[in-house]
Short mmCIF file of C-alpha atoms in Angstrom, two decimals:
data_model
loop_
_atom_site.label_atom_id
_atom_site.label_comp_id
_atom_site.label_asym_id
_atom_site.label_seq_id
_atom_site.Cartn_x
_atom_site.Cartn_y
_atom_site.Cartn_z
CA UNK A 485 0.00 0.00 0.00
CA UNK A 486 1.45 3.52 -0.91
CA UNK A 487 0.34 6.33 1.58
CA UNK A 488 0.51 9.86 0.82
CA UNK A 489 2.41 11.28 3.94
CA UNK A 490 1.52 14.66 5.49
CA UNK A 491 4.06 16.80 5.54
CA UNK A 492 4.66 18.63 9.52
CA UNK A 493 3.44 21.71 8.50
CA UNK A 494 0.46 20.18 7.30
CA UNK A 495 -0.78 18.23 10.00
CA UNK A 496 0.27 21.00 12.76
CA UNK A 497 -2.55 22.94 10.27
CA UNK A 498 -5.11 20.38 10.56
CA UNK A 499 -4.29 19.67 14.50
CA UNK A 500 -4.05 23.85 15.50
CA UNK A 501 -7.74 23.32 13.00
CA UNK A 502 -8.85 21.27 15.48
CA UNK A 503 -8.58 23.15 18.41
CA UNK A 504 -10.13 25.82 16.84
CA UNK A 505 -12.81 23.92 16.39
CA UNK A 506 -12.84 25.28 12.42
CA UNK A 507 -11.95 22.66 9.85
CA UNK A 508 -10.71 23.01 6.56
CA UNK A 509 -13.67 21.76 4.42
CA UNK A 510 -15.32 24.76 7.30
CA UNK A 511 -17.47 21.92 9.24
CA UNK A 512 -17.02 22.15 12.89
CA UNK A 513 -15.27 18.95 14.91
CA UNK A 514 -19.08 17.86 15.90
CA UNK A 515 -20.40 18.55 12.41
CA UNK A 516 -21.71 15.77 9.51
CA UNK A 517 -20.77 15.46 5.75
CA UNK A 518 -23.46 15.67 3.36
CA UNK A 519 -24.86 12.63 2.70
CA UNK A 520 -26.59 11.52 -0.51
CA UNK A 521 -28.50 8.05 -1.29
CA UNK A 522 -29.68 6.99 -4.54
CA UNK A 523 -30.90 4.06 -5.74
CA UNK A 524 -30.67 1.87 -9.10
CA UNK A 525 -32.92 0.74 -11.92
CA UNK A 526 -31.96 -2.51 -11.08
CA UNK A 527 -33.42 -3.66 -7.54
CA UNK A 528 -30.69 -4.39 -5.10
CA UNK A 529 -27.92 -1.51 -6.45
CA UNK A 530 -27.34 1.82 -4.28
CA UNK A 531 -24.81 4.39 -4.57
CA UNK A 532 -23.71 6.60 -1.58
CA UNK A 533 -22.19 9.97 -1.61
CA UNK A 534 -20.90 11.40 1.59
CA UNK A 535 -18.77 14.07 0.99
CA UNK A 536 -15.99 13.11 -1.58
CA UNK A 537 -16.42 9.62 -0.95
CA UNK A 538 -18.39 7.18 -2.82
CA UNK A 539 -19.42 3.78 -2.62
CA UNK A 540 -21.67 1.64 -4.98
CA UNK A 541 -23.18 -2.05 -3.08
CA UNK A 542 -25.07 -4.25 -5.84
CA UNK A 543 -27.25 -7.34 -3.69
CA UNK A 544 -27.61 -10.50 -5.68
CA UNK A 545 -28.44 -14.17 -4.63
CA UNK A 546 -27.77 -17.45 -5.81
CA UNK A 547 -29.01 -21.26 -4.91
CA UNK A 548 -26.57 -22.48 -2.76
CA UNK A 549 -25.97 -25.93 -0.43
CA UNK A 550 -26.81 -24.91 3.42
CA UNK A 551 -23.95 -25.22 5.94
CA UNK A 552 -24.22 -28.68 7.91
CA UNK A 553 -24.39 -27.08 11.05
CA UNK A 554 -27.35 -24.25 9.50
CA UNK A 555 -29.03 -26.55 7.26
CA UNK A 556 -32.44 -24.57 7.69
CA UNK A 557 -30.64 -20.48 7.31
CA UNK A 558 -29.72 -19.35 4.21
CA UNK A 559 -25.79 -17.41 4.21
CA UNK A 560 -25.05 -13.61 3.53
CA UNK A 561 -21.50 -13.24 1.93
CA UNK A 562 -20.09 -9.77 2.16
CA UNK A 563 -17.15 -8.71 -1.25
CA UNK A 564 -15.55 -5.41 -1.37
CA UNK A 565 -13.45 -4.22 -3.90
CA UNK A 566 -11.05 -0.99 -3.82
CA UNK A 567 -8.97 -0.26 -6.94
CA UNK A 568 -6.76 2.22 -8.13
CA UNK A 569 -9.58 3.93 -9.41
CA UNK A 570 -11.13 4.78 -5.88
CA UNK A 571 -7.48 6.10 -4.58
CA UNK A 572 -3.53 5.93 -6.12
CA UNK A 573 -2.84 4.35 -2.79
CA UNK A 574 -4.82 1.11 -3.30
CA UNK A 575 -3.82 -2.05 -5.55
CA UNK A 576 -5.93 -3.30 -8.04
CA UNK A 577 -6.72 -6.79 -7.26
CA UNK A 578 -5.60 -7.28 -3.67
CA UNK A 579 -6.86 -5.84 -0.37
CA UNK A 580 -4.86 -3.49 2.25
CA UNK A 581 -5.02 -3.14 5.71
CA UNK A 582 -8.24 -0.80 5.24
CA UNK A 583 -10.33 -2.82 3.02
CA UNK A 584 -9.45 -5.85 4.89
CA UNK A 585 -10.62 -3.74 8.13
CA UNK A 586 -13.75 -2.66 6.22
CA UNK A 587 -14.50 -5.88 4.98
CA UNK A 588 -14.67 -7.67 8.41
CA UNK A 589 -17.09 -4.78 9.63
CA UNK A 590 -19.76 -5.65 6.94
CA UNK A 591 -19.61 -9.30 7.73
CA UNK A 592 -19.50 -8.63 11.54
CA UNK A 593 -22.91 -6.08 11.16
CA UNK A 594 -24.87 -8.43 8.27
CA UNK A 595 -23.62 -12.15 9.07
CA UNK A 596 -23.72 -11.92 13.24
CA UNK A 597 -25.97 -9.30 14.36
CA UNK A 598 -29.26 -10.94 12.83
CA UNK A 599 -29.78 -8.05 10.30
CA UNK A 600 -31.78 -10.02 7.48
CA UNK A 601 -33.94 -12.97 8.66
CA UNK A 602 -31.99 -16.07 7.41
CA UNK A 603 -34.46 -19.27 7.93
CA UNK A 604 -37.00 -17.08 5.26
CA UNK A 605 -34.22 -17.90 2.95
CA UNK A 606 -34.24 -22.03 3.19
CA UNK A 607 -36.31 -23.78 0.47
CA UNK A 608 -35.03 -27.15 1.57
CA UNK A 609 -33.47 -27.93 5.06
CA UNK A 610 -29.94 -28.55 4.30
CA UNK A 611 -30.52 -29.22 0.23
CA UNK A 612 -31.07 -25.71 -1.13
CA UNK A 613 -31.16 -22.44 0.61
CA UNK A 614 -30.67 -18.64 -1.02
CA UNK A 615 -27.26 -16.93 -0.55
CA UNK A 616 -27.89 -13.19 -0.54
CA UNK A 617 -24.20 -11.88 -2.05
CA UNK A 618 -23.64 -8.01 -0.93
CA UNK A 619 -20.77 -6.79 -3.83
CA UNK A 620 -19.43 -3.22 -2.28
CA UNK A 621 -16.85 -1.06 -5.17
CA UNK A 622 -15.29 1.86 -3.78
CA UNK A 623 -15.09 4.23 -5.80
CA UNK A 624 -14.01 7.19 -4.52
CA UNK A 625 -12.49 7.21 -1.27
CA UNK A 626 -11.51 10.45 1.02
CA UNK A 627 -12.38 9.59 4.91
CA UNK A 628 -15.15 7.70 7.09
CA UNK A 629 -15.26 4.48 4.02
CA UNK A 630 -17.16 2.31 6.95
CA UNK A 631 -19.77 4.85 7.44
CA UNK A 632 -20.42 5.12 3.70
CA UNK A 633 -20.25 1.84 2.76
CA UNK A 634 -22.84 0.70 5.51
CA UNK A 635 -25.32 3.02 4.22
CA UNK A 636 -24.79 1.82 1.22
CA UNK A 637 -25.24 -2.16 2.24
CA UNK A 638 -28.51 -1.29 4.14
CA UNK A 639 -30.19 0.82 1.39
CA UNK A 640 -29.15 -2.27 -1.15
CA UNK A 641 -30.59 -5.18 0.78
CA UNK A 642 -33.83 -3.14 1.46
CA UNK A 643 -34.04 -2.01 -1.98
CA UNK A 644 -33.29 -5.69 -2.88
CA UNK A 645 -36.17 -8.08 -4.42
CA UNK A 646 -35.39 -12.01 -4.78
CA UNK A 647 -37.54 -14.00 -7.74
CA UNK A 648 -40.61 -16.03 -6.09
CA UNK A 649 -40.09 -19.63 -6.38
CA UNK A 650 -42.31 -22.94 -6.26
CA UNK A 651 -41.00 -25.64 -4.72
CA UNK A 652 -42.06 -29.13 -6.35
CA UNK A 653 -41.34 -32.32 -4.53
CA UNK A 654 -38.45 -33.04 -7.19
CA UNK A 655 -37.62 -30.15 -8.61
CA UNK A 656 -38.14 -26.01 -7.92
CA UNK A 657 -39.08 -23.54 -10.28
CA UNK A 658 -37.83 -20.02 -9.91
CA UNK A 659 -40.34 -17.46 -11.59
CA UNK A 660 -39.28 -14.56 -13.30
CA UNK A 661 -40.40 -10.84 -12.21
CA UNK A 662 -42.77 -10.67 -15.25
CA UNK A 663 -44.32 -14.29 -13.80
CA UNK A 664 -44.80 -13.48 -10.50
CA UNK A 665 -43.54 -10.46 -8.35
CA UNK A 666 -40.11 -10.39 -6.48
CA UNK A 667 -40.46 -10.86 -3.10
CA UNK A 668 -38.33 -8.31 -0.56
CA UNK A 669 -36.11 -9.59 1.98
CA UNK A 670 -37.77 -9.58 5.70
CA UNK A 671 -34.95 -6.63 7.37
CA UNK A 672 -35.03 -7.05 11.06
CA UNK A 673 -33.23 -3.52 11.67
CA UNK A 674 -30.51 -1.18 9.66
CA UNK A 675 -27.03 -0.88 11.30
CA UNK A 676 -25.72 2.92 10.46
CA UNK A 677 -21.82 3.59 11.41
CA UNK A 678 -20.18 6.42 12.43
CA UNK A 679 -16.69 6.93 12.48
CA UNK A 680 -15.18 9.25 15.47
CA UNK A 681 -11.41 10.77 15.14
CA UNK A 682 -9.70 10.50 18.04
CA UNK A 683 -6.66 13.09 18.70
CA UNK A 684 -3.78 12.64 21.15
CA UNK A 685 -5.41 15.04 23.82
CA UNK A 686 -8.56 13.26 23.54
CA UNK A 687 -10.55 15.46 21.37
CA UNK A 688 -13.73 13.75 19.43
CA UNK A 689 -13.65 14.78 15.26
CA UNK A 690 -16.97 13.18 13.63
CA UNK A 691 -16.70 12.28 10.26
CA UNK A 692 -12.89 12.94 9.39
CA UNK A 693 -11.65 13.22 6.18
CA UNK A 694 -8.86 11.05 4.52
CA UNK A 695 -5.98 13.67 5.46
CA UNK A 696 -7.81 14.58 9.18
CA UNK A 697 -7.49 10.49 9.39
CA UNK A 698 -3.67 10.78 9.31
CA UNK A 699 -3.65 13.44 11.79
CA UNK A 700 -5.60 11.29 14.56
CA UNK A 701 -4.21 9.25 16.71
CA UNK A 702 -6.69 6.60 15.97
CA UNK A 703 -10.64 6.40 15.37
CA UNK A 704 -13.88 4.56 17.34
CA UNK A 705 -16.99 3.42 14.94
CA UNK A 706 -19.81 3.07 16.55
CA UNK A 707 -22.52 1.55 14.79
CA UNK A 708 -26.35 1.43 16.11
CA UNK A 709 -29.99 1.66 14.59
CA UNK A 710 -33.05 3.49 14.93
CA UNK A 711 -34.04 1.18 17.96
CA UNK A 712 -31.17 2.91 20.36
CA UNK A 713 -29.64 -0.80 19.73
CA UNK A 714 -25.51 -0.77 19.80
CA UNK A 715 -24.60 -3.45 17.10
CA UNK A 716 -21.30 -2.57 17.25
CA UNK A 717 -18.12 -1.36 18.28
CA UNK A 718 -14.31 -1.25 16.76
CA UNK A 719 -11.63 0.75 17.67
CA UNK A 720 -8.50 1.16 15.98
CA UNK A 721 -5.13 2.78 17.20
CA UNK A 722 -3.44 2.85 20.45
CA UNK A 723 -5.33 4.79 22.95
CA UNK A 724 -7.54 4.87 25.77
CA UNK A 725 -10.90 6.15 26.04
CA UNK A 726 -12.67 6.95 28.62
CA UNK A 727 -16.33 6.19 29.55
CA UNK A 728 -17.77 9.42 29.08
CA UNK A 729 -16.18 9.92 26.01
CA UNK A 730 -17.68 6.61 24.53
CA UNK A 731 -20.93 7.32 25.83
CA UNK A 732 -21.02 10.36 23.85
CA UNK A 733 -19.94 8.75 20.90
CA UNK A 734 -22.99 6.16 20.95
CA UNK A 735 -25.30 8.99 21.98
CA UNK A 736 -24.12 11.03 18.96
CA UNK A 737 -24.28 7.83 16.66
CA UNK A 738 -28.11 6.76 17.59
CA UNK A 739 -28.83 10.82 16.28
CA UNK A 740 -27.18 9.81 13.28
CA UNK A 741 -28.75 6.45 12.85
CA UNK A 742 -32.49 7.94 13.18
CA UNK A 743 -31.31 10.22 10.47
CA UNK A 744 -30.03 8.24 7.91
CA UNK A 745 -32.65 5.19 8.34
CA UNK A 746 -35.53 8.01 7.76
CA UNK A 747 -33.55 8.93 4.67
CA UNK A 748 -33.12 5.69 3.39
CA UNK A 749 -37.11 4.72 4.06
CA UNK A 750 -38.08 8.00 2.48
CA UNK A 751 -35.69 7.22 -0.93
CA UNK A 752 -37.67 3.25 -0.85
CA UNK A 753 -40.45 4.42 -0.25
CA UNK A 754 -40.21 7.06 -3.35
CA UNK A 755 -38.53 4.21 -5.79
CA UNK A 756 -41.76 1.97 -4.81
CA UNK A 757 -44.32 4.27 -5.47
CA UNK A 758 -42.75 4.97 -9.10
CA UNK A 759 -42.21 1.33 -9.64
CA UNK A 760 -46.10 0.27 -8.92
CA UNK A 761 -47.01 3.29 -10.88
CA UNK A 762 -44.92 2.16 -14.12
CA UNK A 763 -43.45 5.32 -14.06
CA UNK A 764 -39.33 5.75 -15.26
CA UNK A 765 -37.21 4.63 -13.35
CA UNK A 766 -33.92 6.77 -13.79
CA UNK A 767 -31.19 5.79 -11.55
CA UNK A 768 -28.06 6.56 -12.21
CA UNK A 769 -28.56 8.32 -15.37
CA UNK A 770 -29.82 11.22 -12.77
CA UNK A 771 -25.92 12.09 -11.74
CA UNK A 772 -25.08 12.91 -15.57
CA UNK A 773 -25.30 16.39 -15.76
CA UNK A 774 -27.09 17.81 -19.58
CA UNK A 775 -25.12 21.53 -18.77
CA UNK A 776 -21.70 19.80 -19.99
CA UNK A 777 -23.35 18.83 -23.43
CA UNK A 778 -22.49 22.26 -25.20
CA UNK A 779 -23.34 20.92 -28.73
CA UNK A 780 -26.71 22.49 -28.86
CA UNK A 781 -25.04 26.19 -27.74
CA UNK A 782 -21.38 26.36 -29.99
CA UNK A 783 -22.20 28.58 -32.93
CA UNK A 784 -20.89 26.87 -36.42
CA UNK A 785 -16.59 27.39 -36.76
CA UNK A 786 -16.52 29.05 -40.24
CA UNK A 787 -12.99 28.87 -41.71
CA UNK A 788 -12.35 31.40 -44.26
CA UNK A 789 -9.20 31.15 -46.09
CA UNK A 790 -6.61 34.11 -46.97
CA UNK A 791 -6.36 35.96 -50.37
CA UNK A 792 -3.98 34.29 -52.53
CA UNK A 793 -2.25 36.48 -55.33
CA UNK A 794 -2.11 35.27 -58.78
CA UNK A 795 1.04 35.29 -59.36
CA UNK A 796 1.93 32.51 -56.03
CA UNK A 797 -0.45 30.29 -58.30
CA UNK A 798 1.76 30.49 -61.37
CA UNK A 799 3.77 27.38 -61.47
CA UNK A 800 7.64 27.61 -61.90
CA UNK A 801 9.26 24.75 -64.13
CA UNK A 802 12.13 23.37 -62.06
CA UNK A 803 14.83 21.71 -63.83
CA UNK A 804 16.69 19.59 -62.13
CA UNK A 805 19.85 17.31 -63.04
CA UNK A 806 18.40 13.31 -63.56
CA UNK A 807 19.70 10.46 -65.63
CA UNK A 808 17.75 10.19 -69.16
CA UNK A 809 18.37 7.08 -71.25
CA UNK A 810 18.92 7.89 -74.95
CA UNK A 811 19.92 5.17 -77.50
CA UNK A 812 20.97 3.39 -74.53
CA UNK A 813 23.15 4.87 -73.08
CA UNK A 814 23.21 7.12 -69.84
CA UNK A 815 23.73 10.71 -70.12
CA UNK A 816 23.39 13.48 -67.45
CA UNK A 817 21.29 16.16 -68.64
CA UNK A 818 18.16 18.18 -68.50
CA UNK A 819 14.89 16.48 -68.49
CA UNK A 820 13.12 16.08 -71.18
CA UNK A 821 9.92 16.97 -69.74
CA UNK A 822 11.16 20.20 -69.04
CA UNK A 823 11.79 20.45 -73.05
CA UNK A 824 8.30 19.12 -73.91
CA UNK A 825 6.62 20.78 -71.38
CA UNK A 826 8.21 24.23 -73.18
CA UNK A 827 7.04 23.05 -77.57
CA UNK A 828 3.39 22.37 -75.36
CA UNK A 829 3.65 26.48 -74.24
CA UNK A 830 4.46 27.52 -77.35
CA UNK A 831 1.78 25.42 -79.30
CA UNK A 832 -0.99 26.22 -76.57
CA UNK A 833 0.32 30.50 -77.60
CA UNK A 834 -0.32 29.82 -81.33
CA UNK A 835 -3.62 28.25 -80.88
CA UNK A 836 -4.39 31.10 -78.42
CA UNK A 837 -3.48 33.34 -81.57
CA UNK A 838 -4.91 31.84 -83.71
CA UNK A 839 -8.83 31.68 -82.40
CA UNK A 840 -8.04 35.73 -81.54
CA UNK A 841 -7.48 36.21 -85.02
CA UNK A 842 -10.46 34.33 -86.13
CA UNK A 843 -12.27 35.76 -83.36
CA UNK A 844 -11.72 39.34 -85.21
CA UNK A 845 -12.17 38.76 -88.36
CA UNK A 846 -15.83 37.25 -87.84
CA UNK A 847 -16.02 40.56 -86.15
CA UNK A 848 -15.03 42.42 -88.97
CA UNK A 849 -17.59 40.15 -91.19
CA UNK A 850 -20.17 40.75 -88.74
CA UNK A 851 -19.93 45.05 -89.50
CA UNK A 852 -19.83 44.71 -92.64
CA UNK A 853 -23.14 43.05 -93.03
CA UNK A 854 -24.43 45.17 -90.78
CA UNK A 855 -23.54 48.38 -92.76
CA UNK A 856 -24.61 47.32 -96.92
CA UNK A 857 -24.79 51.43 -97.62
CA UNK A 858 -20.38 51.11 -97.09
CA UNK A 859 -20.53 48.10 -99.67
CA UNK A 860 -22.10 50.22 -102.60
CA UNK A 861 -19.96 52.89 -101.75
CA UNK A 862 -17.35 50.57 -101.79
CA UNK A 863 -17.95 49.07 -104.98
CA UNK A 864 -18.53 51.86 -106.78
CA UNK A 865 -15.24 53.16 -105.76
CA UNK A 866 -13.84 50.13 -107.38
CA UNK A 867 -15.63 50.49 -110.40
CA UNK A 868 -14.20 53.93 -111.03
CA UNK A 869 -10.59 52.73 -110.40
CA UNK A 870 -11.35 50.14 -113.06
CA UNK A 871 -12.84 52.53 -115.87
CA UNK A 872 -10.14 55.12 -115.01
CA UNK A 873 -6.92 52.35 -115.86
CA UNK A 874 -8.97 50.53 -118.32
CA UNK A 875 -9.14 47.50 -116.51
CA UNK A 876 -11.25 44.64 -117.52
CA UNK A 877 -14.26 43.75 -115.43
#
């Protein structure tokens, strides 16, 4: 894992910050990131914005073979994946110390603390059961990942439908959604997480970001539910705490879990209501923004060239030394289509001549005939010549 070190002037910044009790995004140390939810076309995908960081969870479930210990529960198996992509300091394809630490979370909160009711899942004690698969990609990642991808776990599996099945004594048949409607998953309660910075003196930061994390001397997430339940509780870093702090931590996280689950409910709710209504469903398509597609707005590029005098079009005849063959042998000499090129000039002149004097004289023809009182004259000037000498007609 590469780690972007803070330098010492920049975490006595974010630690003198602290103390202050003004932070640089301008939150206060007791003060929540935004925090935005939306939900998929597809039931059972979620993406979570909370501050900088986001996180997309996609719920999917298979047929599976029970456990022989659980042959009547179906499982819940919990993925995450962090690539480059999210941050430069991750690996694509293999797990740090953070996701590792994230991914144990997830399945502590949605294998062991009874969040989904696992013996609705069996369709044959210990033959076939459902495997509900939670899939969490960071994708962005800039402080409080646990928080973020909870939220975005919870919202998944209750946005989550599996197909309706009919179990045969041989065989089962799983229906599609156009055959018979999905059936949700029976939620017993939604564990939220909140992450709390920690500082050397003892100071509580809620919510830190990804360089106030570096500056702590460790962090406490605290995760409850709406029911003033505490599901969980992991600490990391070397420290003590005390019990007053802690019980303001879990007092501050139960706020925060009333919160979010109302948010999440209200964004379900709304996704139902459009889905038994047939209305479109947009999704994701709802985070591309139209204002960056200027096509419509750019007036058209006109490219007008600059005046060219005649004489730059006027082509020069180059000649230039090459090898002609001439009763075979090789001479070096000037090209001979220099030499042709030079009769064609002087042929194209005479024609050019030529149709200018034949261009004149039907001119000439062309007054004449237009003017018969000159001709008489004419001829009777001749006439007079012609008696005068004695000339014969």
């Amino acid at each position: 894992m590469r780690v972007e070190l803070l330098s010492n002037c920049e975490r006595a910044f974010f630690l003198n910050s602290f103390k202050q009790n003004v932070r640089v995004d301008g939150r206060k140390c007791d003060e929540f990131r935004e925090v935005k939810v939306i939900v998929g076309s597809e039931l059972g995908s979620c993406l979570v914005m909370l501050g900088e960081t986001k996180v997309l969870a996609q719920v999917s479930c298979s047929l599976v073979e029970p456990s022989t210990t659980r042959g009547n529960m179906g499982t819940i198996e919990v993925q995450v994946d962090m690539s480059p992509m999210a941050s430069p300091d991750y690996e694509d394809g293999r797990l740090n110390s953070k996701g590792l630490e994230l991914m144990r979370i997830l399945e502590l909160l949605y294998r062991d603390c009874g969040v989904v009711d696992l013996e609705s899942l069996c369709l044959r004690t210990f033959k076939q059961v459902w495997q509900i698969r939670i899939d969490v990609h960071v994708l962005a990642s800039d402080g409080s990942l646990v928080d973020c991808a909870c939220i975005a776990s919870s919202t998944a599996l209750a946005h989550f439908r599996r197909p309706d099945v009919s179990v045969l004594p041989d065989s089962i048949i799983i229906h599609s959604n156009d055959e018979k409607i999905p059936i949700s998953l029976n939620i017993y309660h939604m564990p939220i997480c909140v992450t709390f910075g920690i500082t050397s003196d003892g100071q509580n930061i809620i919510d830190p970001t990804d360089k106030e994390e570096q500056c702590l001397g460790g962090s406490l997430i605290v995760a409850t539910n709406k029911r003033h339940e505490i599901c969980a509780l992991h600490q990391s870093g070397k420290f003590l705490l005390s019990e007053q702090l802690i019980v303001q931590c879990v007092d501050r996280a139960i706020q925060r879990a009333i919160d979010v689950s109302e948010l999440i409910y209200s964004v379900i709710a709304d996704d139902n209501l459009k889905r038994s209504n047939r209305q479109q469903i947009n999704g994701f398509s709802e985070l591309i923004s139209l204002n960056v597609l200027t096509s419509h707005q750019c007036e058209a590029n006109e490219l007008i060239a600059p005046a060219v005098k005649i004489d730059a079009l006027e082509s020069i005849p180059n000649i230039e030394e090459v090898v002609t063959v001439d009763d075979n042998q090789m001479q070096i000499g000037s090209s001979n289509r220099v030499v042709r090129r030079k009769n064609e000039d002087v042929e194209l002149m005479e024609q050019v001549q030529s149709i200018t004097f034949l261009k004149e004289s039907k001119e000439q023809e062309n007054k004449i005939q237009k003017n018969p009182q000159d001709l008489e004259e004419v001829d009777e000037l001749l006439q007079g010549i012609e008696e005068e000498f004695g000339l014969p007609d």
